[in-house]
Amino acid sequence: MRRTALFSVAVWALGAVLLRATILAPQYCPAVSPESALASARLAAAWIESNQYPDGSYVYEYTIDSDTDLLGYNVVRHAGVTMSLYQLAAAGDLSVLPAADAGLRWMLRNLYRHDDWAALQDPGNGTVRLGATALMLASLLQRRIATGDDQYDDLMRELARGMLALQLPDGAFLNRWDVAAAAPVPGERSKYATGEAFWALTLMHRLFPDEGWDVPARRTARYLAEDRDRVENLKFPPWADQWAAYGFGEMAAWGLTDSEVRYLESLAGRFGLLVRSDAARRDTWWSRLLHGRQARAAGLGTWGEGLAGLHRAAAADPRLTHLLPAVEERLACAAGMLQERQFDAREAAAAPNRTRAEGAWFTDGITRMDDQQHALSALLLASLILAGKDQP
Amino acid sequence: MNPWLALLVTLSALNPFAIAASIGPKRPERFALLAAGIVGVAAYAVAAVTANDLLRALSVEPETFDVAAGVILAASGASLLAVGPRPLSAEPQPDGFRSLLVPLVFPLLLAPSPLAVAVLISAREGWELAAVSSGAAVAAALLLVAARIGRSRAAVDGLARLLAALTVIFAAAFAVDGIRSV
């Protein structure tokens, strides 16, 4: 009998150790306040401003170990970074407008026009992709919210029509316009761009409510909620789409269908799981072995943005109100992790290039401009939500 | 989780039939059963009352614990389903006070699965429901032991495996719930 008891104790102990090392690893959410999150967001914005070239483009990727800027550029990310600066402006910090406007001018120089619509064209390879146009439009919409300046209203309508040139009858979007053939590229879709276009359309409806932008937005909302994961064969659904969350956050006030509510509940669960999992990761070889590498800021930031979008939807729709406490908790956790992992002034002082380091997030010694973009947006929105303020 | 479901989950995790099968046809003394019941109920009550503090101390979110509880339940349910309850009556019994604890209280009444379920229910629904369902499950197990249903070896073995199968189903539900929770 003693052997039975000892054997049981041994099995318990082994099981406890295994669980603690894996599923039950301690989750660490650093403390964060609205003020500290906003300060961290501003530091990220300062990185973007300091690392902008005279032509309005940004340092794309930088490796701290060799103090080298890496080659390459991405027009969709350019539009996203510019949009994040305008988000900060829309939240009240107009000091970033000069840098954001410089980023906008870069996009204005790269417009593609066809019939009555416009799109953002990649100056490098000439491609016209939905995501670039959608995020350029989102930038202009955030700028409009921040400044009230209507000089780009007609351009916004052109860009929105450009997106609709790629929309399919079921609400899905094709990803690319073939400039040579003057037609959409059939069969090519993007798991990012559809949500980006959806969000931009919902913002268009906010600013121009009598122009009918809600009709195509609703078509895409239904597609995202009911069909997208299956049709586009996305693994482990729902795809953690923060752009869709932004859009539904905007759209919730118009009224959501039951399937959209279910989709948002599942999306909240996905973002929650991702944040919880990352909170259990440490920057050690042992943790990397058992739990994988800590998410890069671009990833963690998108989860925070997604939670912020869902928070807005949950605040607007009583069927989602039950999500609010958990969403706030996870958002605060994501913001706390971002804040703690950011290169502050002290760490930057020891870096080979202070301008490239301060306010940035590095993964394996590399930062890319969208690390700062998504982290900025997430921290900004978290600071507003934690302070009980409205999102722009 | 409604109270009946909580009770069913706790019963399947504690598995009174498996406990009765392990004790076998021998009837422990009334005093031993009573003492085991008190110790068992008290232990589960402590687990239920301190569940949230325990999770906080471990820095584990309740939703994450749901997944872990699913793993614990799946492991114990699957092993019981595959091997069946292990009779302990053939092994030499300790004397004196130790006979109250081993094997009835430990490892039969106090086991990882029902403890995990007590913590899970407490974190989700409050400690009262967790304590009551655990207490009821302990009482059910001791009643079956007192009734010496372990004599009907085949029947008890079958019922124990049935509850084990149910445990595996609950395990999957908890794990999925934990993964899908915010």
mmCIF file with all atom_site columns, C-alpha atoms in Angstrom, chain A residues 19-185:
data_model
loop_
_atom_site.group_PDB
_atom_site.id
_atom_site.type_symbol
_atom_site.label_atom_id
_atom_site.label_alt_id
_atom_site.label_comp_id
_atom_site.label_asym_id
_atom_site.label_entity_id
_atom_site.label_seq_id
_atom_site.pdbx_PDB_ins_code
_atom_site.Cartn_x
_atom_site.Cartn_y
_atom_site.Cartn_z
_atom_site.occupancy
_atom_site.B_iso_or_equiv
_atom_site.pdbx_formal_charge
_atom_site.auth_seq_id
_atom_site.auth_comp_id
_atom_site.auth_asym_id
_atom_site.auth_atom_id
_atom_site.pdbx_PDB_model_num
ATOM 1   C CA . LEU A 1 19  ? 1.791   21.013 -16.730 1.00 0.00 ? 19  LEU A CA 1
ATOM 2   C CA . ARG A 1 20  ? 3.615   23.902 -15.098 1.00 0.00 ? 20  ARG A CA 1
ATOM 3   C CA . ALA A 1 21  ? 6.287   23.797 -17.763 1.00 0.00 ? 21  ALA A CA 1
ATOM 4   C CA . THR A 1 22  ? 3.774   23.747 -20.602 1.00 0.00 ? 22  THR A CA 1
ATOM 5   C CA . ILE A 1 23  ? 0.087   24.643 -20.399 1.00 0.00 ? 23  ILE A CA 1
ATOM 6   C CA . LEU A 1 24  ? 0.166   26.113 -16.898 1.00 0.00 ? 24  LEU A CA 1
ATOM 7   C CA . ALA A 1 25  ? 3.266   28.247 -17.327 1.00 0.00 ? 25  ALA A CA 1
ATOM 8   C CA . PRO A 1 26  ? 2.943   31.528 -15.406 1.00 0.00 ? 26  PRO A CA 1
ATOM 9   C CA . GLN A 1 27  ? 1.415   34.328 -17.418 1.00 0.00 ? 27  GLN A CA 1
ATOM 10  C CA . TYR A 1 28  ? 2.985   37.725 -16.923 1.00 0.00 ? 28  TYR A CA 1
ATOM 11  C CA . CYS A 1 29  ? 1.072   40.888 -17.747 1.00 0.00 ? 29  CYS A CA 1
ATOM 12  C CA . PRO A 1 30  ? 3.158   43.968 -16.847 1.00 0.00 ? 30  PRO A CA 1
ATOM 13  C CA . ALA A 1 31  ? 1.290   46.831 -15.224 1.00 0.00 ? 31  ALA A CA 1
ATOM 14  C CA . VAL A 1 32  ? 0.110   49.541 -17.584 1.00 0.00 ? 32  VAL A CA 1
ATOM 15  C CA . SER A 1 33  ? -1.785  52.795 -17.130 1.00 0.00 ? 33  SER A CA 1
ATOM 16  C CA . PRO A 1 34  ? -3.502  54.998 -19.727 1.00 0.00 ? 34  PRO A CA 1
ATOM 17  C CA . GLU A 1 35  ? -0.699  57.512 -19.338 1.00 0.00 ? 35  GLU A CA 1
ATOM 18  C CA . SER A 1 36  ? 2.139   55.025 -19.693 1.00 0.00 ? 36  SER A CA 1
ATOM 19  C CA . ALA A 1 37  ? 0.489   53.358 -22.702 1.00 0.00 ? 37  ALA A CA 1
ATOM 20  C CA . LEU A 1 38  ? 0.079   56.727 -24.391 1.00 0.00 ? 38  LEU A CA 1
ATOM 21  C CA . ALA A 1 39  ? 3.679   57.654 -23.624 1.00 0.00 ? 39  ALA A CA 1
ATOM 22  C CA . SER A 1 40  ? 4.795   54.389 -25.186 1.00 0.00 ? 40  SER A CA 1
ATOM 23  C CA . ALA A 1 41  ? 2.611   55.054 -28.255 1.00 0.00 ? 41  ALA A CA 1
ATOM 24  C CA . ARG A 1 42  ? 4.151   58.522 -28.589 1.00 0.00 ? 42  ARG A CA 1
ATOM 25  C CA . LEU A 1 43  ? 7.633   57.034 -28.360 1.00 0.00 ? 43  LEU A CA 1
ATOM 26  C CA . ALA A 1 44  ? 6.727   54.692 -31.223 1.00 0.00 ? 44  ALA A CA 1
ATOM 27  C CA . ALA A 1 45  ? 5.434   57.660 -33.219 1.00 0.00 ? 45  ALA A CA 1
ATOM 28  C CA . ALA A 1 46  ? 8.694   59.488 -32.480 1.00 0.00 ? 46  ALA A CA 1
ATOM 29  C CA . TRP A 1 47  ? 10.589  56.517 -33.957 1.00 0.00 ? 47  TRP A CA 1
ATOM 30  C CA . ILE A 1 48  ? 8.524   56.765 -37.138 1.00 0.00 ? 48  ILE A CA 1
ATOM 31  C CA . GLU A 1 49  ? 9.089   60.528 -37.341 1.00 0.00 ? 49  GLU A CA 1
ATOM 32  C CA . SER A 1 50  ? 12.829  60.249 -36.697 1.00 0.00 ? 50  SER A CA 1
ATOM 33  C CA . ASN A 1 51  ? 13.214  57.468 -39.219 1.00 0.00 ? 51  ASN A CA 1
ATOM 34  C CA . GLN A 1 52  ? 11.404  59.101 -42.115 1.00 0.00 ? 52  GLN A CA 1
ATOM 35  C CA . TYR A 1 53  ? 13.318  59.999 -45.247 1.00 0.00 ? 53  TYR A CA 1
ATOM 36  C CA . PRO A 1 54  ? 12.896  63.409 -46.921 1.00 0.00 ? 54  PRO A CA 1
ATOM 37  C CA . ASP A 1 55  ? 10.675  61.851 -49.617 1.00 0.00 ? 55  ASP A CA 1
ATOM 38  C CA . GLY A 1 56  ? 8.151   60.748 -47.003 1.00 0.00 ? 56  GLY A CA 1
ATOM 39  C CA . SER A 1 57  ? 9.043   57.048 -46.955 1.00 0.00 ? 57  SER A CA 1
ATOM 40  C CA . TYR A 1 58  ? 10.243  55.381 -43.759 1.00 0.00 ? 58  TYR A CA 1
ATOM 41  C CA . VAL A 1 59  ? 13.141  53.185 -42.699 1.00 0.00 ? 59  VAL A CA 1
ATOM 42  C CA . TYR A 1 60  ? 11.710  49.820 -43.642 1.00 0.00 ? 60  TYR A CA 1
ATOM 43  C CA . GLU A 1 61  ? 13.803  47.351 -41.678 1.00 0.00 ? 61  GLU A CA 1
ATOM 44  C CA . TYR A 1 62  ? 16.861  47.711 -39.496 1.00 0.00 ? 62  TYR A CA 1
ATOM 45  C CA . THR A 1 63  ? 19.157  45.261 -37.764 1.00 0.00 ? 63  THR A CA 1
ATOM 46  C CA . ILE A 1 64  ? 20.704  46.466 -34.550 1.00 0.00 ? 64  ILE A CA 1
ATOM 47  C CA . ASP A 1 65  ? 23.531  43.919 -34.433 1.00 0.00 ? 65  ASP A CA 1
ATOM 48  C CA . SER A 1 66  ? 25.262  45.278 -37.520 1.00 0.00 ? 66  SER A CA 1
ATOM 49  C CA . ASP A 1 67  ? 23.628  48.727 -37.356 1.00 0.00 ? 67  ASP A CA 1
ATOM 50  C CA . THR A 1 68  ? 22.367  48.318 -40.903 1.00 0.00 ? 68  THR A CA 1
ATOM 51  C CA . ASP A 1 69  ? 19.215  49.357 -42.740 1.00 0.00 ? 69  ASP A CA 1
ATOM 52  C CA . LEU A 1 70  ? 17.934  46.361 -44.653 1.00 0.00 ? 70  LEU A CA 1
ATOM 53  C CA . LEU A 1 71  ? 16.817  46.682 -48.250 1.00 0.00 ? 71  LEU A CA 1
ATOM 54  C CA . GLY A 1 72  ? 13.239  46.451 -49.414 1.00 0.00 ? 72  GLY A CA 1
ATOM 55  C CA . TYR A 1 73  ? 10.033  48.373 -49.088 1.00 0.00 ? 73  TYR A CA 1
ATOM 56  C CA . ASN A 1 74  ? 6.356   47.576 -48.861 1.00 0.00 ? 74  ASN A CA 1
ATOM 57  C CA . VAL A 1 75  ? 3.720   49.998 -50.025 1.00 0.00 ? 75  VAL A CA 1
ATOM 58  C CA . VAL A 1 76  ? 0.944   48.426 -47.942 1.00 0.00 ? 76  VAL A CA 1
ATOM 59  C CA . ARG A 1 77  ? 3.056   48.847 -44.809 1.00 0.00 ? 77  ARG A CA 1
ATOM 60  C CA . HIS A 1 78  ? 3.882   52.421 -45.815 1.00 0.00 ? 78  HIS A CA 1
ATOM 61  C CA . ALA A 1 79  ? 0.174   53.179 -45.899 1.00 0.00 ? 79  ALA A CA 1
ATOM 62  C CA . GLY A 1 80  ? -0.328  51.378 -42.574 1.00 0.00 ? 80  GLY A CA 1
ATOM 63  C CA . VAL A 1 81  ? 2.432   53.299 -40.822 1.00 0.00 ? 81  VAL A CA 1
ATOM 64  C CA . THR A 1 82  ? 1.025   56.591 -42.112 1.00 0.00 ? 82  THR A CA 1
ATOM 65  C CA . MET A 1 83  ? -2.447  55.552 -40.951 1.00 0.00 ? 83  MET A CA 1
ATOM 66  C CA . SER A 1 84  ? -1.161  54.878 -37.436 1.00 0.00 ? 84  SER A CA 1
ATOM 67  C CA . LEU A 1 85  ? 0.260   58.404 -37.241 1.00 0.00 ? 85  LEU A CA 1
ATOM 68  C CA . TYR A 1 86  ? -3.098  59.812 -38.299 1.00 0.00 ? 86  TYR A CA 1
ATOM 69  C CA . GLN A 1 87  ? -4.789  57.650 -35.645 1.00 0.00 ? 87  GLN A CA 1
ATOM 70  C CA . LEU A 1 88  ? -2.625  59.345 -33.037 1.00 0.00 ? 88  LEU A CA 1
ATOM 71  C CA . ALA A 1 89  ? -3.541  62.722 -34.519 1.00 0.00 ? 89  ALA A CA 1
ATOM 72  C CA . ALA A 1 90  ? -7.226  61.779 -34.460 1.00 0.00 ? 90  ALA A CA 1
ATOM 73  C CA . ALA A 1 91  ? -6.837  60.989 -30.765 1.00 0.00 ? 91  ALA A CA 1
ATOM 74  C CA . GLY A 1 92  ? -5.645  64.537 -30.190 1.00 0.00 ? 92  GLY A CA 1
ATOM 75  C CA . ASP A 1 93  ? -1.884  64.590 -30.801 1.00 0.00 ? 93  ASP A CA 1
ATOM 76  C CA . LEU A 1 94  ? -1.619  66.837 -33.852 1.00 0.00 ? 94  LEU A CA 1
ATOM 77  C CA . SER A 1 95  ? 2.167   67.099 -33.520 1.00 0.00 ? 95  SER A CA 1
ATOM 78  C CA . VAL A 1 96  ? 2.550   64.045 -35.761 1.00 0.00 ? 96  VAL A CA 1
ATOM 79  C CA . LEU A 1 97  ? 0.683   65.616 -38.687 1.00 0.00 ? 97  LEU A CA 1
ATOM 80  C CA . PRO A 1 98  ? 3.796   66.905 -40.527 1.00 0.00 ? 98  PRO A CA 1
ATOM 81  C CA . ALA A 1 99  ? 5.322   63.414 -40.650 1.00 0.00 ? 99  ALA A CA 1
ATOM 82  C CA . ALA A 1 100 ? 1.990   61.827 -41.524 1.00 0.00 ? 100 ALA A CA 1
ATOM 83  C CA . ASP A 1 101 ? 1.399   64.389 -44.280 1.00 0.00 ? 101 ASP A CA 1
ATOM 84  C CA . ALA A 1 102 ? 4.873   63.685 -45.670 1.00 0.00 ? 102 ALA A CA 1
ATOM 85  C CA . GLY A 1 103 ? 3.940   60.002 -45.754 1.00 0.00 ? 103 GLY A CA 1
ATOM 86  C CA . LEU A 1 104 ? 0.687   60.959 -47.467 1.00 0.00 ? 104 LEU A CA 1
ATOM 87  C CA . ARG A 1 105 ? 2.483   63.006 -50.107 1.00 0.00 ? 105 ARG A CA 1
ATOM 88  C CA . TRP A 1 106 ? 4.582   59.935 -50.922 1.00 0.00 ? 106 TRP A CA 1
ATOM 89  C CA . MET A 1 107 ? 1.339   58.061 -51.571 1.00 0.00 ? 107 MET A CA 1
ATOM 90  C CA . LEU A 1 108 ? -0.169  60.893 -53.590 1.00 0.00 ? 108 LEU A CA 1
ATOM 91  C CA . ARG A 1 109 ? 2.829   60.720 -55.898 1.00 0.00 ? 109 ARG A CA 1
ATOM 92  C CA . ASN A 1 110 ? 2.125   57.051 -56.499 1.00 0.00 ? 110 ASN A CA 1
ATOM 93  C CA . LEU A 1 111 ? -1.537  57.097 -57.419 1.00 0.00 ? 111 LEU A CA 1
ATOM 94  C CA . TYR A 1 112 ? -2.889  54.947 -60.212 1.00 0.00 ? 112 TYR A CA 1
ATOM 95  C CA . ARG A 1 113 ? -6.065  56.099 -61.932 1.00 0.00 ? 113 ARG A CA 1
ATOM 96  C CA . HIS A 1 114 ? -8.537  54.212 -64.096 1.00 0.00 ? 114 HIS A CA 1
ATOM 97  C CA . ASP A 1 115 ? -12.007 55.319 -65.185 1.00 0.00 ? 115 ASP A CA 1
ATOM 98  C CA . ASP A 1 116 ? -13.487 57.166 -62.215 1.00 0.00 ? 116 ASP A CA 1
ATOM 99  C CA . TRP A 1 117 ? -11.416 55.565 -59.502 1.00 0.00 ? 117 TRP A CA 1
ATOM 100 C CA . ALA A 1 118 ? -7.960  55.711 -57.975 1.00 0.00 ? 118 ALA A CA 1
ATOM 101 C CA . ALA A 1 119 ? -5.638  53.308 -56.208 1.00 0.00 ? 119 ALA A CA 1
ATOM 102 C CA . LEU A 1 120 ? -2.227  53.311 -54.588 1.00 0.00 ? 120 LEU A CA 1
ATOM 103 C CA . GLN A 1 121 ? 0.406   51.805 -56.865 1.00 0.00 ? 121 GLN A CA 1
ATOM 104 C CA . ASP A 1 122 ? 3.655   50.255 -55.746 1.00 0.00 ? 122 ASP A CA 1
ATOM 105 C CA . PRO A 1 123 ? 6.378   52.443 -57.291 1.00 0.00 ? 123 PRO A CA 1
ATOM 106 C CA . GLY A 1 124 ? 8.800   49.532 -57.182 1.00 0.00 ? 124 GLY A CA 1
ATOM 107 C CA . ASN A 1 125 ? 6.984   46.937 -59.277 1.00 0.00 ? 125 ASN A CA 1
ATOM 108 C CA . GLY A 1 126 ? 3.909   48.804 -60.476 1.00 0.00 ? 126 GLY A CA 1
ATOM 109 C CA . THR A 1 127 ? 1.406   46.501 -58.797 1.00 0.00 ? 127 THR A CA 1
ATOM 110 C CA . VAL A 1 128 ? -1.939  47.850 -57.639 1.00 0.00 ? 128 VAL A CA 1
ATOM 111 C CA . ARG A 1 129 ? -3.015  45.980 -54.556 1.00 0.00 ? 129 ARG A CA 1
ATOM 112 C CA . LEU A 1 130 ? -6.198  46.300 -52.546 1.00 0.00 ? 130 LEU A CA 1
ATOM 113 C CA . GLY A 1 131 ? -4.470  46.532 -49.152 1.00 0.00 ? 131 GLY A CA 1
ATOM 114 C CA . ALA A 1 132 ? -2.386  49.536 -50.166 1.00 0.00 ? 132 ALA A CA 1
ATOM 115 C CA . THR A 1 133 ? -5.423  51.416 -51.427 1.00 0.00 ? 133 THR A CA 1
ATOM 116 C CA . ALA A 1 134 ? -7.500  50.462 -48.386 1.00 0.00 ? 134 ALA A CA 1
ATOM 117 C CA . LEU A 1 135 ? -4.895  51.649 -45.905 1.00 0.00 ? 135 LEU A CA 1
ATOM 118 C CA . MET A 1 136 ? -4.254  54.829 -47.866 1.00 0.00 ? 136 MET A CA 1
ATOM 119 C CA . LEU A 1 137 ? -7.992  55.481 -47.684 1.00 0.00 ? 137 LEU A CA 1
ATOM 120 C CA . ALA A 1 138 ? -7.982  54.667 -43.960 1.00 0.00 ? 138 ALA A CA 1
ATOM 121 C CA . SER A 1 139 ? -5.117  57.148 -43.544 1.00 0.00 ? 139 SER A CA 1
ATOM 122 C CA . LEU A 1 140 ? -7.091  59.877 -45.284 1.00 0.00 ? 140 LEU A CA 1
ATOM 123 C CA . LEU A 1 141 ? -10.184 59.049 -43.223 1.00 0.00 ? 141 LEU A CA 1
ATOM 124 C CA . GLN A 1 142 ? -8.229  59.256 -39.969 1.00 0.00 ? 142 GLN A CA 1
ATOM 125 C CA . ARG A 1 143 ? -6.735  62.523 -41.198 1.00 0.00 ? 143 ARG A CA 1
ATOM 126 C CA . ARG A 1 144 ? -10.236 63.829 -41.898 1.00 0.00 ? 144 ARG A CA 1
ATOM 127 C CA . ILE A 1 145 ? -11.317 62.829 -38.370 1.00 0.00 ? 145 ILE A CA 1
ATOM 128 C CA . ALA A 1 146 ? -8.222  64.481 -36.890 1.00 0.00 ? 146 ALA A CA 1
ATOM 129 C CA . THR A 1 147 ? -8.344  67.755 -38.807 1.00 0.00 ? 147 THR A CA 1
ATOM 130 C CA . GLY A 1 148 ? -11.789 68.163 -40.334 1.00 0.00 ? 148 GLY A CA 1
ATOM 131 C CA . ASP A 1 149 ? -9.944  69.176 -43.521 1.00 0.00 ? 149 ASP A CA 1
ATOM 132 C CA . ASP A 1 150 ? -12.081 68.220 -46.526 1.00 0.00 ? 150 ASP A CA 1
ATOM 133 C CA . GLN A 1 151 ? -9.510  68.757 -49.290 1.00 0.00 ? 151 GLN A CA 1
ATOM 134 C CA . TYR A 1 152 ? -9.148  65.007 -49.883 1.00 0.00 ? 152 TYR A CA 1
ATOM 135 C CA . ASP A 1 153 ? -12.853 64.094 -49.777 1.00 0.00 ? 153 ASP A CA 1
ATOM 136 C CA . ASP A 1 154 ? -13.084 63.526 -53.521 1.00 0.00 ? 154 ASP A CA 1
ATOM 137 C CA . LEU A 1 155 ? -9.899  61.480 -53.514 1.00 0.00 ? 155 LEU A CA 1
ATOM 138 C CA . MET A 1 156 ? -11.334 59.348 -50.711 1.00 0.00 ? 156 MET A CA 1
ATOM 139 C CA . ARG A 1 157 ? -14.377 58.620 -52.856 1.00 0.00 ? 157 ARG A CA 1
ATOM 140 C CA . GLU A 1 158 ? -12.124 57.719 -55.790 1.00 0.00 ? 158 GLU A CA 1
ATOM 141 C CA . LEU A 1 159 ? -10.099 55.352 -53.636 1.00 0.00 ? 159 LEU A CA 1
ATOM 142 C CA . ALA A 1 160 ? -13.252 53.767 -52.240 1.00 0.00 ? 160 ALA A CA 1
ATOM 143 C CA . ARG A 1 161 ? -14.522 53.215 -55.782 1.00 0.00 ? 161 ARG A CA 1
ATOM 144 C CA . GLY A 1 162 ? -11.125 51.743 -56.594 1.00 0.00 ? 162 GLY A CA 1
ATOM 145 C CA . MET A 1 163 ? -11.627 49.173 -53.867 1.00 0.00 ? 163 MET A CA 1
ATOM 146 C CA . LEU A 1 164 ? -15.115 48.380 -55.132 1.00 0.00 ? 164 LEU A CA 1
ATOM 147 C CA . ALA A 1 165 ? -13.643 47.648 -58.564 1.00 0.00 ? 165 ALA A CA 1
ATOM 148 C CA . LEU A 1 166 ? -12.137 44.579 -56.837 1.00 0.00 ? 166 LEU A CA 1
ATOM 149 C CA . GLN A 1 167 ? -15.215 43.548 -54.841 1.00 0.00 ? 167 GLN A CA 1
ATOM 150 C CA . LEU A 1 168 ? -17.076 40.385 -55.813 1.00 0.00 ? 168 LEU A CA 1
ATOM 151 C CA . PRO A 1 169 ? -20.868 40.008 -55.592 1.00 0.00 ? 169 PRO A CA 1
ATOM 152 C CA . ASP A 1 170 ? -20.623 37.961 -52.363 1.00 0.00 ? 170 ASP A CA 1
ATOM 153 C CA . GLY A 1 171 ? -18.661 40.717 -50.588 1.00 0.00 ? 171 GLY A CA 1
ATOM 154 C CA . ALA A 1 172 ? -15.236 39.135 -51.000 1.00 0.00 ? 172 ALA A CA 1
ATOM 155 C CA . PHE A 1 173 ? -12.440 41.131 -52.576 1.00 0.00 ? 173 PHE A CA 1
ATOM 156 C CA . LEU A 1 174 ? -9.819  40.232 -55.135 1.00 0.00 ? 174 LEU A CA 1
ATOM 157 C CA . ASN A 1 175 ? -6.379  41.342 -54.096 1.00 0.00 ? 175 ASN A CA 1
ATOM 158 C CA . ARG A 1 176 ? -4.863  42.864 -57.203 1.00 0.00 ? 176 ARG A CA 1
ATOM 159 C CA . TRP A 1 177 ? -5.640  44.925 -60.269 1.00 0.00 ? 177 TRP A CA 1
ATOM 160 C CA . ASP A 1 178 ? -3.728  43.904 -63.381 1.00 0.00 ? 178 ASP A CA 1
ATOM 161 C CA . VAL A 1 179 ? -2.552  47.202 -64.859 1.00 0.00 ? 179 VAL A CA 1
ATOM 162 C CA . ALA A 1 180 ? -1.628  45.698 -68.227 1.00 0.00 ? 180 ALA A CA 1
ATOM 163 C CA . ALA A 1 181 ? -4.933  43.906 -68.675 1.00 0.00 ? 181 ALA A CA 1
ATOM 164 C CA . ALA A 1 182 ? -6.907  46.697 -66.998 1.00 0.00 ? 182 ALA A CA 1
ATOM 165 C CA . ALA A 1 183 ? -8.832  44.074 -65.035 1.00 0.00 ? 183 ALA A CA 1
ATOM 166 C CA . PRO A 1 184 ? -8.772  42.411 -61.621 1.00 0.00 ? 184 PRO A CA 1
ATOM 167 C CA . VAL A 1 185 ? -6.507  39.382 -61.251 1.00 0.00 ? 185 VAL A CA 1
#
